mmCIF file with all atom_site columns, C-alpha atoms in Angstrom:
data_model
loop_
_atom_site.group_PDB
_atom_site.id
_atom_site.type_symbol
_atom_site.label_atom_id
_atom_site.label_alt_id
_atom_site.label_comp_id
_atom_site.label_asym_id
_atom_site.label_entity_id
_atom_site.label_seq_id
_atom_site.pdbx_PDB_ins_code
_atom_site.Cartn_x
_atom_site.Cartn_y
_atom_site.Cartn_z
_atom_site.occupancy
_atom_site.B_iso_or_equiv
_atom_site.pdbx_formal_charge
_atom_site.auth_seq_id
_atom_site.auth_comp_id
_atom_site.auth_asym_id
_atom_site.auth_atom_id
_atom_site.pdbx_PDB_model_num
ATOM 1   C CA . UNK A 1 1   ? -32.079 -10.702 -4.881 1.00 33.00 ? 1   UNK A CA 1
ATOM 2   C CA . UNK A 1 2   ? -31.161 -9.629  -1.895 1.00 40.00 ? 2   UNK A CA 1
ATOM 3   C CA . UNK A 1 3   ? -31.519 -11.362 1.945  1.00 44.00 ? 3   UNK A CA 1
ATOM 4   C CA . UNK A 1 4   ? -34.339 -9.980  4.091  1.00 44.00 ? 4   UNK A CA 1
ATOM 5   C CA . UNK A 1 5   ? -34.533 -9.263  8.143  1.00 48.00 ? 5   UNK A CA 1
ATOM 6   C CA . UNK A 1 6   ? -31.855 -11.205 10.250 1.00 52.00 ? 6   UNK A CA 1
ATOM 7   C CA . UNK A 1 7   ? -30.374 -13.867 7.590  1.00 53.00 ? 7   UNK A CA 1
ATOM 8   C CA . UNK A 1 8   ? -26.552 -13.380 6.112  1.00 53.00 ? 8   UNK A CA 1
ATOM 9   C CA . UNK A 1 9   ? -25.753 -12.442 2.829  1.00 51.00 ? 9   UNK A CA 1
ATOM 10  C CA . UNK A 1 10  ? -23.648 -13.486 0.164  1.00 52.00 ? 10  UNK A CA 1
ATOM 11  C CA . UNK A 1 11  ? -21.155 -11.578 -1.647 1.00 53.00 ? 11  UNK A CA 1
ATOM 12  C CA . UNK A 1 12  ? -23.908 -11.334 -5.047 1.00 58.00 ? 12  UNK A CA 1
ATOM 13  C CA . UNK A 1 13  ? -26.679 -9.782  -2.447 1.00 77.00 ? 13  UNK A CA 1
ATOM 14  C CA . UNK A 1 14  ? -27.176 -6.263  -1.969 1.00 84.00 ? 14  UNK A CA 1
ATOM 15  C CA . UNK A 1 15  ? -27.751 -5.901  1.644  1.00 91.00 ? 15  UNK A CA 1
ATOM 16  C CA . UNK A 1 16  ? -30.629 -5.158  2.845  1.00 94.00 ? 16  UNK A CA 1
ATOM 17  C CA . UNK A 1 17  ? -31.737 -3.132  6.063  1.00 96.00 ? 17  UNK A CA 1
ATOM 18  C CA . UNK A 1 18  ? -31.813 -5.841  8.932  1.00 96.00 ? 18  UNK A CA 1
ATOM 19  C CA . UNK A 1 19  ? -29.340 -8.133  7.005  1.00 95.00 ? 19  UNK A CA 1
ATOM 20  C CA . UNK A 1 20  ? -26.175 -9.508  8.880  1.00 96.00 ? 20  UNK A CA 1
ATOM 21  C CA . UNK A 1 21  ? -22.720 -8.553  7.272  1.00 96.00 ? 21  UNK A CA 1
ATOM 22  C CA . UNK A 1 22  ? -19.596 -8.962  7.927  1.00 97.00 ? 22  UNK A CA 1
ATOM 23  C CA . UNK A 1 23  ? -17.239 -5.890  8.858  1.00 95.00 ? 23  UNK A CA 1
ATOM 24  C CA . UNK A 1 24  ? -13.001 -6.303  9.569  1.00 94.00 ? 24  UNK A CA 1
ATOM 25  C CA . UNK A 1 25  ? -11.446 -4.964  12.662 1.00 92.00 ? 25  UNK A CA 1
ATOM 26  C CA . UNK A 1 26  ? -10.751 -1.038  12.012 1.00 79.00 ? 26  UNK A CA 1
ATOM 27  C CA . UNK A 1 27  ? -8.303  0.439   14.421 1.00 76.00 ? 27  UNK A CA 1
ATOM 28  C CA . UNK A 1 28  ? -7.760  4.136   13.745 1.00 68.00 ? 28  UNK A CA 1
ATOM 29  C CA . UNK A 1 29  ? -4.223  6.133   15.044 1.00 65.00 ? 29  UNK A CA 1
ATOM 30  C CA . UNK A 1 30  ? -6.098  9.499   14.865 1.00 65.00 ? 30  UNK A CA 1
ATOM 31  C CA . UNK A 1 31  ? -9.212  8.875   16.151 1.00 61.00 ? 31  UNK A CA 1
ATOM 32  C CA . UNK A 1 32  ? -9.238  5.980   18.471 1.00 61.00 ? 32  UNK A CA 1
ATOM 33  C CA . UNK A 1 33  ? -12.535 6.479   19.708 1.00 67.00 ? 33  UNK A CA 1
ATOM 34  C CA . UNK A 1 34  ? -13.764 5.204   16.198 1.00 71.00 ? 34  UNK A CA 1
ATOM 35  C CA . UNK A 1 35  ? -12.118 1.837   16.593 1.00 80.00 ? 35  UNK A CA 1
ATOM 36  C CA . UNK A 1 36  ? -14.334 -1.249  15.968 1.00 88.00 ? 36  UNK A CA 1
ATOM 37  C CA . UNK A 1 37  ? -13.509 -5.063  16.638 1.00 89.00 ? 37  UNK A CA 1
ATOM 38  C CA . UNK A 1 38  ? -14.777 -6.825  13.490 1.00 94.00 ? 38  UNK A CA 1
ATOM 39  C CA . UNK A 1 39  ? -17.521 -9.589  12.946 1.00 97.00 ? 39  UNK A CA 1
ATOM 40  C CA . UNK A 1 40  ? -20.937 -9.765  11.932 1.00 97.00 ? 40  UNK A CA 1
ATOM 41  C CA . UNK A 1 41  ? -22.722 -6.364  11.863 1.00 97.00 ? 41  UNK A CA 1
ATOM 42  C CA . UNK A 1 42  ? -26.290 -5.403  11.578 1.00 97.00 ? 42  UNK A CA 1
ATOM 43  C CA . UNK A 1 43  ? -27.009 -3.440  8.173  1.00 97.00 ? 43  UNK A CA 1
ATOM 44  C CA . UNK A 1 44  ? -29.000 -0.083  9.387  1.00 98.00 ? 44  UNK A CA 1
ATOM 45  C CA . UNK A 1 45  ? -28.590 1.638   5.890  1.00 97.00 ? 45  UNK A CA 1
ATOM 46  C CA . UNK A 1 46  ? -28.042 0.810   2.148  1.00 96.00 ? 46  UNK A CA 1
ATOM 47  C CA . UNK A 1 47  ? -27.409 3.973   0.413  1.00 94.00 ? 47  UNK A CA 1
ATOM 48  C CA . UNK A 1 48  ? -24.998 5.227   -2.658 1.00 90.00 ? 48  UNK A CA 1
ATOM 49  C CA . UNK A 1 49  ? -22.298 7.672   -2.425 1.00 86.00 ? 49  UNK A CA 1
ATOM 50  C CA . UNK A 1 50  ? -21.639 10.430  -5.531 1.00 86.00 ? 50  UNK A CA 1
ATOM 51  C CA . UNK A 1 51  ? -17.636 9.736   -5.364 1.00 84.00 ? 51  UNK A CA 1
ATOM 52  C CA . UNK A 1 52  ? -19.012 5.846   -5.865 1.00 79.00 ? 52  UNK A CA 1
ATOM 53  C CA . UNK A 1 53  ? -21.312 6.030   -8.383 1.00 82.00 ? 53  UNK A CA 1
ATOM 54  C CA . UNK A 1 54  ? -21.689 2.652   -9.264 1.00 83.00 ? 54  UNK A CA 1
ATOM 55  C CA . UNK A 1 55  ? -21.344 0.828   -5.167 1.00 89.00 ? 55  UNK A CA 1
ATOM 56  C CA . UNK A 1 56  ? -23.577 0.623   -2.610 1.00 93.00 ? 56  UNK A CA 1
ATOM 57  C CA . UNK A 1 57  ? -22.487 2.235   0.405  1.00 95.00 ? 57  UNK A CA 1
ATOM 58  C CA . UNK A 1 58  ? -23.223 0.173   3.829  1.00 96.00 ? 58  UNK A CA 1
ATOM 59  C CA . UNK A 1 59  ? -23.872 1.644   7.244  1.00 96.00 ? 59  UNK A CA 1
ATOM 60  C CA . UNK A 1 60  ? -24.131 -1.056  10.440 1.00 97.00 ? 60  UNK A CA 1
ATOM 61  C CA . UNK A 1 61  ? -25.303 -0.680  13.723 1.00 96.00 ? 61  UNK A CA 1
ATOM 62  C CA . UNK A 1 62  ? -21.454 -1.829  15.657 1.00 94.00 ? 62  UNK A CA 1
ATOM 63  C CA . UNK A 1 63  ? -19.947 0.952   13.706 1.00 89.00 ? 63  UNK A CA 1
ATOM 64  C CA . UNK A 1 64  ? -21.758 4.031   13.163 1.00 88.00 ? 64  UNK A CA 1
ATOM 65  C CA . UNK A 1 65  ? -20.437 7.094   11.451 1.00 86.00 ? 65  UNK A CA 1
ATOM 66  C CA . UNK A 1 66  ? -18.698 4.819   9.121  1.00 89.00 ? 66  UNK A CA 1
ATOM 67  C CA . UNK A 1 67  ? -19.732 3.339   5.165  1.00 93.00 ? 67  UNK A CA 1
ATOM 68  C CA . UNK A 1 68  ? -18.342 0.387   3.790  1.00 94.00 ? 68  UNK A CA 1
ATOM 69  C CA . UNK A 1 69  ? -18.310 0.257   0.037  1.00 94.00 ? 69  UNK A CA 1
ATOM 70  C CA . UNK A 1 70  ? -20.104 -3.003  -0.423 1.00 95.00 ? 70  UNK A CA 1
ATOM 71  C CA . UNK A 1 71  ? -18.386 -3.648  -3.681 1.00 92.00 ? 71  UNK A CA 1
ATOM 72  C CA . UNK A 1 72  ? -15.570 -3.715  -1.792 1.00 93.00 ? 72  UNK A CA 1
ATOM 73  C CA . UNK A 1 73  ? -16.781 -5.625  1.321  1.00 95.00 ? 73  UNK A CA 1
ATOM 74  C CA . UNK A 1 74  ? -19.007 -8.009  -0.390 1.00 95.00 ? 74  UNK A CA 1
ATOM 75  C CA . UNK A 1 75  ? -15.709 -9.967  -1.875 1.00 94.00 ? 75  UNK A CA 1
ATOM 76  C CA . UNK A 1 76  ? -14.067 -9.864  1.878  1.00 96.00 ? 76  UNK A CA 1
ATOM 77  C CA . UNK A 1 77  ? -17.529 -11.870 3.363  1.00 96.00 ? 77  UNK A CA 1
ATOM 78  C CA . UNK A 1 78  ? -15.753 -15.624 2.724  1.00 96.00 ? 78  UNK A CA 1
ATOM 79  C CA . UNK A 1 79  ? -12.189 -14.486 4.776  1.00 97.00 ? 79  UNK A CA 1
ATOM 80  C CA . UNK A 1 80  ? -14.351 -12.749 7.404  1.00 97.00 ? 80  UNK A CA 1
ATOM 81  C CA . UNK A 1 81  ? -17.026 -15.313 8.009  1.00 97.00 ? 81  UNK A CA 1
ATOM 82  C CA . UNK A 1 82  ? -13.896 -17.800 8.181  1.00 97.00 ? 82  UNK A CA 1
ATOM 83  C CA . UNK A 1 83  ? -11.830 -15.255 10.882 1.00 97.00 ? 83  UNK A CA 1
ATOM 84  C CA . UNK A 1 84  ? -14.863 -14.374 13.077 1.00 97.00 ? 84  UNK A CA 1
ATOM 85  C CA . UNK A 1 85  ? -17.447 -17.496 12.655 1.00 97.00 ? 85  UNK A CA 1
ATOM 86  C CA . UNK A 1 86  ? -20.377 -15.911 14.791 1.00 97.00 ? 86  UNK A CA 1
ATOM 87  C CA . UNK A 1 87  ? -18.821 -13.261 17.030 1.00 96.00 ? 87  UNK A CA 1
ATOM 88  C CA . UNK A 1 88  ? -20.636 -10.184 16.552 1.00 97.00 ? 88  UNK A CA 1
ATOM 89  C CA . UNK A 1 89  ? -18.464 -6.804  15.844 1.00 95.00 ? 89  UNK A CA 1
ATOM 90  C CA . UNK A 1 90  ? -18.048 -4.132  18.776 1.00 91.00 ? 90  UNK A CA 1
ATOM 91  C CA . UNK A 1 91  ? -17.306 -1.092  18.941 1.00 87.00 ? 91  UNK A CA 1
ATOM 92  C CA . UNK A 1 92  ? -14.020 -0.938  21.089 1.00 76.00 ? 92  UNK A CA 1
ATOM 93  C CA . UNK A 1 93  ? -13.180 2.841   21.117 1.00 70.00 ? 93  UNK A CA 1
ATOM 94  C CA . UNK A 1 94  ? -9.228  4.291   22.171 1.00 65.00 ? 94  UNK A CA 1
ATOM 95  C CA . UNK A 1 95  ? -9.935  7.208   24.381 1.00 61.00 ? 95  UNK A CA 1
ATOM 96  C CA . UNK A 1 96  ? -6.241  7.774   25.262 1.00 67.00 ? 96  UNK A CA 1
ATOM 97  C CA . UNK A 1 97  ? -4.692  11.191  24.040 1.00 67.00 ? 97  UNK A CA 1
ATOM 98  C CA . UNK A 1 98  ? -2.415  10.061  21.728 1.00 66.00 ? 98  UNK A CA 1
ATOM 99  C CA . UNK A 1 99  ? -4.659  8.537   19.944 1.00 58.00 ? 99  UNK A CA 1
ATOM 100 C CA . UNK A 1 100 ? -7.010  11.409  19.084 1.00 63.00 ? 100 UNK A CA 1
ATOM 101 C CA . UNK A 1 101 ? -5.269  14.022  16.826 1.00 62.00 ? 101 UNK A CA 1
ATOM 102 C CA . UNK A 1 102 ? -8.836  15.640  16.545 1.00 63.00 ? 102 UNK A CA 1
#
């Protein structure tokens, strides 16, 4: 079953909107202005994906425009809560030219 409102998940729960997750640090060369500091990140959609069939796809507030495959994710939650405790993920965007090939 999965976690409701503002309480963290484990790796066995599907999120839920609401839910706190954690997310990794995602720095991006081509499109800096996408880069996100990881921690814990408020769920804002649960929703599947046809090239992932069978995994929940996760969108979060700090890091929108972006889905985490849960499957995926979920098995990352003990490293991450370990690496970033309570901080809360940011978005932390690289606006300098060479880092947008757009």
């Amino acid at each position: 079953m999965g976690a409701v409102g503002r309480e963290r998940i484990t790796y066995t729960d599907r999120p839920v909107v609401g839910a706190d997750i954690y997310v990794d640090t995602h720095l991006f060369l081509g499109h800096g202005e996408d880069d996100v500091r990881g921690g814990l990140a408020r769920v804002v959609a649960v929703h599947e994906d046809a090239e992932y069939p069978d995994d929940p796809m996760v969108d979060v507030a700090e890091h929108p425009d972006y889905s985490y495959n849960w499957a995926l994710l979920s098995r990352e939650q003990d490293r991450l809560r370990a690496e970033f405790g309570d901080r809360r993920a940011y978005a932390d965007p690289d606006l300098r030219p060479e880092f947008d090939l757009d």
